[in-house]
Coordinates of C-alpha atoms and ligand atoms in Angstrom, one line a residue:
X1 CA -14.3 -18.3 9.7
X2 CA -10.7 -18.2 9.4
X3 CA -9.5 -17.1 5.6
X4 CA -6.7 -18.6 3.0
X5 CA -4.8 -15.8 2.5
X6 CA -5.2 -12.0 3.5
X7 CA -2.9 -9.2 1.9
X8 CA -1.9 -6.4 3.1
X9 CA -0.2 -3.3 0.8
X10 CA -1.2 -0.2 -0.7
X11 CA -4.4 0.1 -2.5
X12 CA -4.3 2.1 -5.8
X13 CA -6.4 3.3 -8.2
X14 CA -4.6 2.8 -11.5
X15 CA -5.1 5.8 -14.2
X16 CA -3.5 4.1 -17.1
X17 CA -2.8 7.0 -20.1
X18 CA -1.6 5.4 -23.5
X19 CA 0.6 8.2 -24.8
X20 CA 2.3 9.7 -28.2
X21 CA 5.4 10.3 -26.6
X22 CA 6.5 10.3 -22.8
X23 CA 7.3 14.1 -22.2
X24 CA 10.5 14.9 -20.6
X25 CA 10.9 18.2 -18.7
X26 CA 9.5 20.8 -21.0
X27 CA 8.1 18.8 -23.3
X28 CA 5.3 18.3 -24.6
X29 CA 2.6 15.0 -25.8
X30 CA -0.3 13.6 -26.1
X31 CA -3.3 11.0 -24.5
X32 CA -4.1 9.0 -26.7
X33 CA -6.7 7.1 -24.4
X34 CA -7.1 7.1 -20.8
X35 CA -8.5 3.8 -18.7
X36 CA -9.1 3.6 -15.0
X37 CA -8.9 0.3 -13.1
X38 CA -8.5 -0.8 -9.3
X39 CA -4.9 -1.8 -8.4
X40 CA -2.8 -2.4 -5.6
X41 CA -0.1 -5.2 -5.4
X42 CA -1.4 -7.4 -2.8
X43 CA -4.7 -6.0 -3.8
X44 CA -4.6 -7.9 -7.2
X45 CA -2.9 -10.8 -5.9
X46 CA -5.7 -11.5 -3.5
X47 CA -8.4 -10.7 -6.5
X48 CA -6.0 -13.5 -8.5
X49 CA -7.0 -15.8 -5.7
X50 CA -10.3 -15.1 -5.2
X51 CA -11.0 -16.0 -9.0
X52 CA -9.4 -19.5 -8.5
X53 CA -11.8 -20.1 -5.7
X54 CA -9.7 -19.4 -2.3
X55 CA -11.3 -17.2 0.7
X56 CA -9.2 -14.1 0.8
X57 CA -9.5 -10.8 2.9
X58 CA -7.5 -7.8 2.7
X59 CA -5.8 -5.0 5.2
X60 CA -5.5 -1.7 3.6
X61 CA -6.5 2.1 3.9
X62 CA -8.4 3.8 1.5
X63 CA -10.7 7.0 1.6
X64 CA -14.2 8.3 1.2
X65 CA -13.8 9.6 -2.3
X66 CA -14.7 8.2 -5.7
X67 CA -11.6 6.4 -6.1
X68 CA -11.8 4.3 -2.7
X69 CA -15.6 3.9 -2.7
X70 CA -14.7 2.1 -6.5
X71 CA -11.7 0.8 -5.3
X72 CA -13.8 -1.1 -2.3
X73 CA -16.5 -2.0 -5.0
X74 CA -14.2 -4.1 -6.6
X75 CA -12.9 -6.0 -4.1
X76 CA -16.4 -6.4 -2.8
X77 CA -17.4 -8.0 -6.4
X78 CA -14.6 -10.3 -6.3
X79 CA -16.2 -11.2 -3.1
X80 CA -12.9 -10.0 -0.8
X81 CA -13.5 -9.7 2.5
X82 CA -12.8 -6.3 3.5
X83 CA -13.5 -6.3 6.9
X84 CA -9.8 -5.3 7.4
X85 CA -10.1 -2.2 5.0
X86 CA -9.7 1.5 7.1
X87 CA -11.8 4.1 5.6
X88 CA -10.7 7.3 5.8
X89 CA -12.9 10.5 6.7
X90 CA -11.1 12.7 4.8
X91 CA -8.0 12.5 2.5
X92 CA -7.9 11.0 -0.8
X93 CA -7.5 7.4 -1.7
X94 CA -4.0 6.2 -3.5
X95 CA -3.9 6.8 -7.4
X96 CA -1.3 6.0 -9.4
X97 CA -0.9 7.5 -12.8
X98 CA 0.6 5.6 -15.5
X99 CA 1.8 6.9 -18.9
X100 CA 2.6 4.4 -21.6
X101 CA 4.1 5.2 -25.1
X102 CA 3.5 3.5 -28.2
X103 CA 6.5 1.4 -27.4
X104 CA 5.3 0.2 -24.2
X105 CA 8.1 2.3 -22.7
X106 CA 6.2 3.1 -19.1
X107 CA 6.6 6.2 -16.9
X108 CA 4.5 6.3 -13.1
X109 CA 3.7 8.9 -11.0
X110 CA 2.1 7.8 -7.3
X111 CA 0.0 9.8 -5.1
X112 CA -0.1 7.5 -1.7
X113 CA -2.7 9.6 -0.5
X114 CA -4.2 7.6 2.8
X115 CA -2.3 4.5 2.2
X116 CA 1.0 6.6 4.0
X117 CA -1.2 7.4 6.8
X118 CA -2.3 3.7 8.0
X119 CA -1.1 3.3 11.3
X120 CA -0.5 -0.3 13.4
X121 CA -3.4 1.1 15.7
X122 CA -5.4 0.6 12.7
X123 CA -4.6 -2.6 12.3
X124 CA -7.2 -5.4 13.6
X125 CA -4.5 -7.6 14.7
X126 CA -7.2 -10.5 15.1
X127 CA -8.1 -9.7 11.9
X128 CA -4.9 -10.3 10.3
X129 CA -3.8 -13.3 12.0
X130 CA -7.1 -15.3 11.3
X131 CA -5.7 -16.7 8.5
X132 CA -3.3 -19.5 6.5
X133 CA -1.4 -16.9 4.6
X134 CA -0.5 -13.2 4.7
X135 CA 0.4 -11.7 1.5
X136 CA 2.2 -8.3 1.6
X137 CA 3.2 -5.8 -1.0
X138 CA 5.1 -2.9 -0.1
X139 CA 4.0 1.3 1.2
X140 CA 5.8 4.2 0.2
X141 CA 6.1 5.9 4.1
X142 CA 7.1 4.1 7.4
X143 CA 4.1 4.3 8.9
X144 CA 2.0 1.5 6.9
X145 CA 5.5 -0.1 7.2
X146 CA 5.9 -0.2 11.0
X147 CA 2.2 -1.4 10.9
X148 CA 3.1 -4.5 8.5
X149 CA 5.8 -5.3 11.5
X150 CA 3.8 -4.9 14.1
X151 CA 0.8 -6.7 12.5
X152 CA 3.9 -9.4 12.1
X153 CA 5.0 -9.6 15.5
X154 CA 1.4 -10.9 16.5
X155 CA 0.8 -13.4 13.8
X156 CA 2.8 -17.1 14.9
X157 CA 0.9 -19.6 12.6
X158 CA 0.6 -17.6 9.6
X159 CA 2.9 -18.3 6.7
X160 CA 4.1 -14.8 5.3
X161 CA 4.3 -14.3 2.0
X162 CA 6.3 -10.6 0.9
X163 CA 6.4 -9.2 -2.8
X164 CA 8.4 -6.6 -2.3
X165 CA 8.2 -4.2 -5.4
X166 CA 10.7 -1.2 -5.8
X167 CA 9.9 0.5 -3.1
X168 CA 11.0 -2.5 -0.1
X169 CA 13.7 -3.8 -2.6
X170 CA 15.5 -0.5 -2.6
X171 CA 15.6 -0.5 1.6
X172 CA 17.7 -3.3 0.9
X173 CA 18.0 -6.9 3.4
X174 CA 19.1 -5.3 6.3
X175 CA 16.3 -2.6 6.9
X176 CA 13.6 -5.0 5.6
X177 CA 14.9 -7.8 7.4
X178 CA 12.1 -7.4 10.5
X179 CA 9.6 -8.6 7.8
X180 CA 12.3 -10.6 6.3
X181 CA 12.8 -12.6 9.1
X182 CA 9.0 -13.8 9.1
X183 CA 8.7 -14.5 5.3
X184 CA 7.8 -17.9 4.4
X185 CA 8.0 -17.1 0.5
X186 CA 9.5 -14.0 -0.7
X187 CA 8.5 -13.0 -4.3
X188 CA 10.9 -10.9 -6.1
X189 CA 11.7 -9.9 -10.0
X190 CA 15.2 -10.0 -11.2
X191 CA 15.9 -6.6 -10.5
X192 CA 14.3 -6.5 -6.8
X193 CA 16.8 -9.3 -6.2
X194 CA 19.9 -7.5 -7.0
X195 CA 18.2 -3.9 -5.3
X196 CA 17.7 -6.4 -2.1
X197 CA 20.6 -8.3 -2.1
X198 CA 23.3 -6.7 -4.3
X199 CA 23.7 -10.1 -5.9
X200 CA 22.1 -11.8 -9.3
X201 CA 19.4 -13.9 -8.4
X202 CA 21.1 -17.3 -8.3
X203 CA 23.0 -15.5 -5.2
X204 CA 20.4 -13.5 -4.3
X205 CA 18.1 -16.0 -3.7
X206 CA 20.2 -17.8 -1.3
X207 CA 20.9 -14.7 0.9
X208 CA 17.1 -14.4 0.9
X209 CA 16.6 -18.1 2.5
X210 CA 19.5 -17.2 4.8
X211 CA 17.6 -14.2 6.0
X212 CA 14.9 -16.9 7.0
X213 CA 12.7 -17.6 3.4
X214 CA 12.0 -21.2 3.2
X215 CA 11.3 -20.8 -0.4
X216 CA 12.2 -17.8 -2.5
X217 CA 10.4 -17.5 -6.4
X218 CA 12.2 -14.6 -8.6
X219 CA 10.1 -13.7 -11.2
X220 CA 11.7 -13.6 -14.5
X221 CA 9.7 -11.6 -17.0
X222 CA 9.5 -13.2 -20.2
X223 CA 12.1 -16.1 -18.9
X224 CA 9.7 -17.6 -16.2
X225 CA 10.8 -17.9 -12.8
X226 CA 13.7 -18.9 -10.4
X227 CA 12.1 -21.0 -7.9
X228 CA 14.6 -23.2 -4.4
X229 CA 13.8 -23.6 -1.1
X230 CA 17.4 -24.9 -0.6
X231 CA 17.2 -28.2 -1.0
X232 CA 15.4 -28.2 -4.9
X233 CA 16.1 -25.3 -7.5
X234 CA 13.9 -24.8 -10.9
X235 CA 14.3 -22.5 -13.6
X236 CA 11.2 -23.0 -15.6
X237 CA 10.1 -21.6 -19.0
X238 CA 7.1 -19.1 -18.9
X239 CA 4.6 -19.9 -21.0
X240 CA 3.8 -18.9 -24.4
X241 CA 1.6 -15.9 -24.1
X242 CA 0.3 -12.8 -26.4
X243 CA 2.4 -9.7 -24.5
X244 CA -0.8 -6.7 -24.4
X245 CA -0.5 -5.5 -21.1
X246 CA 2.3 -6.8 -18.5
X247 CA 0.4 -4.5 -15.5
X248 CA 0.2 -7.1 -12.8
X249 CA 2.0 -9.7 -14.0
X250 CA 4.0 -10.0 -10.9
X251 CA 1.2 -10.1 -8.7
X252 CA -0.4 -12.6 -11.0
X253 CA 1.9 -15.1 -10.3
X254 CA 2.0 -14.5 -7.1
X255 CA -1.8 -15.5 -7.1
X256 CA -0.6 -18.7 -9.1
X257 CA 1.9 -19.7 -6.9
X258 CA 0.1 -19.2 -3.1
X259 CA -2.9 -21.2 -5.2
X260 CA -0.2 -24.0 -4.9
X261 CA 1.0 -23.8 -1.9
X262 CA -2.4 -24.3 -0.2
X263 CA -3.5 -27.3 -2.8
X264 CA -0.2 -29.0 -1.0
X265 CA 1.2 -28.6 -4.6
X266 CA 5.0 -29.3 -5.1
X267 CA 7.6 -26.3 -5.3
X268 CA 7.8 -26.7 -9.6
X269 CA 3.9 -26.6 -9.7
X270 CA 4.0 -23.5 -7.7
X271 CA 6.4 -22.2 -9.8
X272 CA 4.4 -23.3 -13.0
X273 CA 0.9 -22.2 -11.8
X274 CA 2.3 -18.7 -11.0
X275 CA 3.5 -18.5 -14.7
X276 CA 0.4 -19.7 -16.2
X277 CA -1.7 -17.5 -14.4
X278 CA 0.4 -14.4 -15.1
X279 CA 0.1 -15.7 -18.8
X280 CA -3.0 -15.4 -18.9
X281 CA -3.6 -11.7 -17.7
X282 CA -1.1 -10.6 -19.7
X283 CA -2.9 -11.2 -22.9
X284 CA -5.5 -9.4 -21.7
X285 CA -5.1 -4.9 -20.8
X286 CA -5.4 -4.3 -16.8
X287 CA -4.3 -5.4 -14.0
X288 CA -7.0 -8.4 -13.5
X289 CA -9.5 -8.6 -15.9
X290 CA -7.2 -11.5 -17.9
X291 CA -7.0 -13.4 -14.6
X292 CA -8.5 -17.1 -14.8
X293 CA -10.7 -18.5 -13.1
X294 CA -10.5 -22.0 -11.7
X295 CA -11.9 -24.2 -14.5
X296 CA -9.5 -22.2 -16.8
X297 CA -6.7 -24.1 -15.4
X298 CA -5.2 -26.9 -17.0
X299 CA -6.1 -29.9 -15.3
X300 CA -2.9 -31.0 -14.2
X301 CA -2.3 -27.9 -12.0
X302 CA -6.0 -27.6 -11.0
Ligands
ATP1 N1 6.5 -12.0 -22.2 C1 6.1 -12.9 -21.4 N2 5.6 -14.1 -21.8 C2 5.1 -15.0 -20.9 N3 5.1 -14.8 -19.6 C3 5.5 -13.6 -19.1 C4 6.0 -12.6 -20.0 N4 6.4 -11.6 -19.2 C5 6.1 -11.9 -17.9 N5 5.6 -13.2 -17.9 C6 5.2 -13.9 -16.7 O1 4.8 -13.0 -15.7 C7 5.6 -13.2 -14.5 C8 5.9 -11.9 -13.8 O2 6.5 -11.0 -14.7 P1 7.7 -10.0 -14.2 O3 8.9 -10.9 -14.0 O4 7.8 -9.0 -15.3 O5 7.2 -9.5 -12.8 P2 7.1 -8.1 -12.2 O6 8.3 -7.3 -12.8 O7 7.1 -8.2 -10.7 O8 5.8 -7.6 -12.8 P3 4.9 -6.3 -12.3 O9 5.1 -5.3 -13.4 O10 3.5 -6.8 -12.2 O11 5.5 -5.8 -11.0 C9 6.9 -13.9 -15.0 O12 7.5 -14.7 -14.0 C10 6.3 -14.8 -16.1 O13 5.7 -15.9 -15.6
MG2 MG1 6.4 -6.7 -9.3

């Protein structure tokens, strides 16, 4: 059965520690509380969709330890398809380790682990190209990179969808630009777009559709969103929402807004369903567990 969408990035365990103090070098503080939660870019982004009802898979690399078999558990209970995850004999799964002050000021530390050692071999090409959309989020090494390009270069009739995070923002347009080139919708913050493009994101955005994007959101933090596909352009509002956790909020709306492209929905509903459901995980601590389900949708953008 062919899916909606599949994504394809790092998968990460997220060890979230709430903090007195972040330390600096020599220093000294203390945990406060510690949580542990699956994570991943695309990861989420998929989960997002699976809540609202959409058949999604996932491409990723993970190992035989505690972290991947929970990290695999969890997609499996959000009823992922994860026929397209590689499990590693040995090596340890992706963890990233996140220390939060009682500011909300954020420090992260990443261990890639297996997720730097997915090659395009890897990669069931039929896999990834049975499918409407491809979502990807970004890998720390070239080698999961390369795959994502070569996974591209096979995949005509898919739509590409690319959140590019830090790490792909800071290669900049012209070494991202053999994914660049396939993106359908490109999904960057304000400061990804300026890292990509040098430019704000008014600019920005239009160098993205020049680089091939037929519709480029910028996610705005507490602003909204930036949404054109060259012809329409939107800045809309986000929506009134309790701030207790912003983890994920990106990929939230991402979920939000690939929900509207396959209901057919027009480019401000996309960009209005992708700041609802980020809304709505942000009241809640984690990366997904505030993420709605279909019913919780207001009708109109049902
Ligand atoms: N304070 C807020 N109030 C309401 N909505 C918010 C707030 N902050 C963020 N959002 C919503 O979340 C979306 C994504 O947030 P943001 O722009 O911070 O993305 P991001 O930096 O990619 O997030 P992430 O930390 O997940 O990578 C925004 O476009 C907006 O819809
Ligand atoms: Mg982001």
């Amino acid at each position: 059965m062919k899916l909606d969408v599949i994504g394809f990035g790092a998968l990460n365990l997220d060890r979230l520690y709430r903090v007195t103090r972040i330390a600096g070098a020599g220093e000294e503080g203390y945990i406060t509380r510690d949580t542990e939660s699956s994570g991943g870019s695309a990861a989420n982004t998929i989960v997002g969709l699976a809540r609202l009802g959409v058949n999604v898979g996932c491409i990723g690399k993970l190992a035989r330890d505690r972290e991947g078999r929970r990290l695999l558990r969890d997609l499996v209970k959000e009823k992922v398809n994860v026929n397209g995850v590689v499990v590693s004999e040995d090596g340890a799964s992706g963890v990233v380790f996140c220390f939060v002050d009682e500011g909300g000021e954020r420090t992260m530390y990443v261990r890639p682990g297996v997720n730097n050692e997915l090659t395009h071999q890897e990669v069931d090409v039929d896999y990834g190209r049975n499918t409407q959309f491809l979502h990807l989020s970004s890998f720390i090494s070239e080698k999961p990179f390369e795959a994502q390009q070569e996974l591209l270069n096979a995949c005509d009739d898919v739509h590409v969808s690319l959140d590019p995070g830090m790490y792909y923002a800071t290669k900049g347009v012209q070494a991202l630009r053999p994914i660049l080139k396939w993106c359908y919708t490109v999904f960057p913050n304000e400061r990804e777009v300026k890292l990509l493009t040098g430019e704000e994101y008014l600019k920005g955005a239009r160098v993205l559709l020049r680089e091939g994007a037929q519709i480029v959101a910028v996610k705005l933090g507490a602003k909204g969103c930036y949404v054109t596909d060259g012809v329409e352009e939107h800045l809309i509002d986000a929506y009134e929402a309790k701030v207790v956790d912003t983890t994920g909020a990106g990929d939230a709306f991402c979920a939000g807004f690939l929900y509207g492209l396959l209901k057919g929905k027009d480019l401000y509903t996309c960009g209005k369903l992708g700041n609802y459901v980020a809304s709505r995980k942000i009241g809640i601590d984690g990366a997904r567990d505030g993420l709605p389900n279909r019913s919780d949708l207001p009708s109109h953008l049902r």
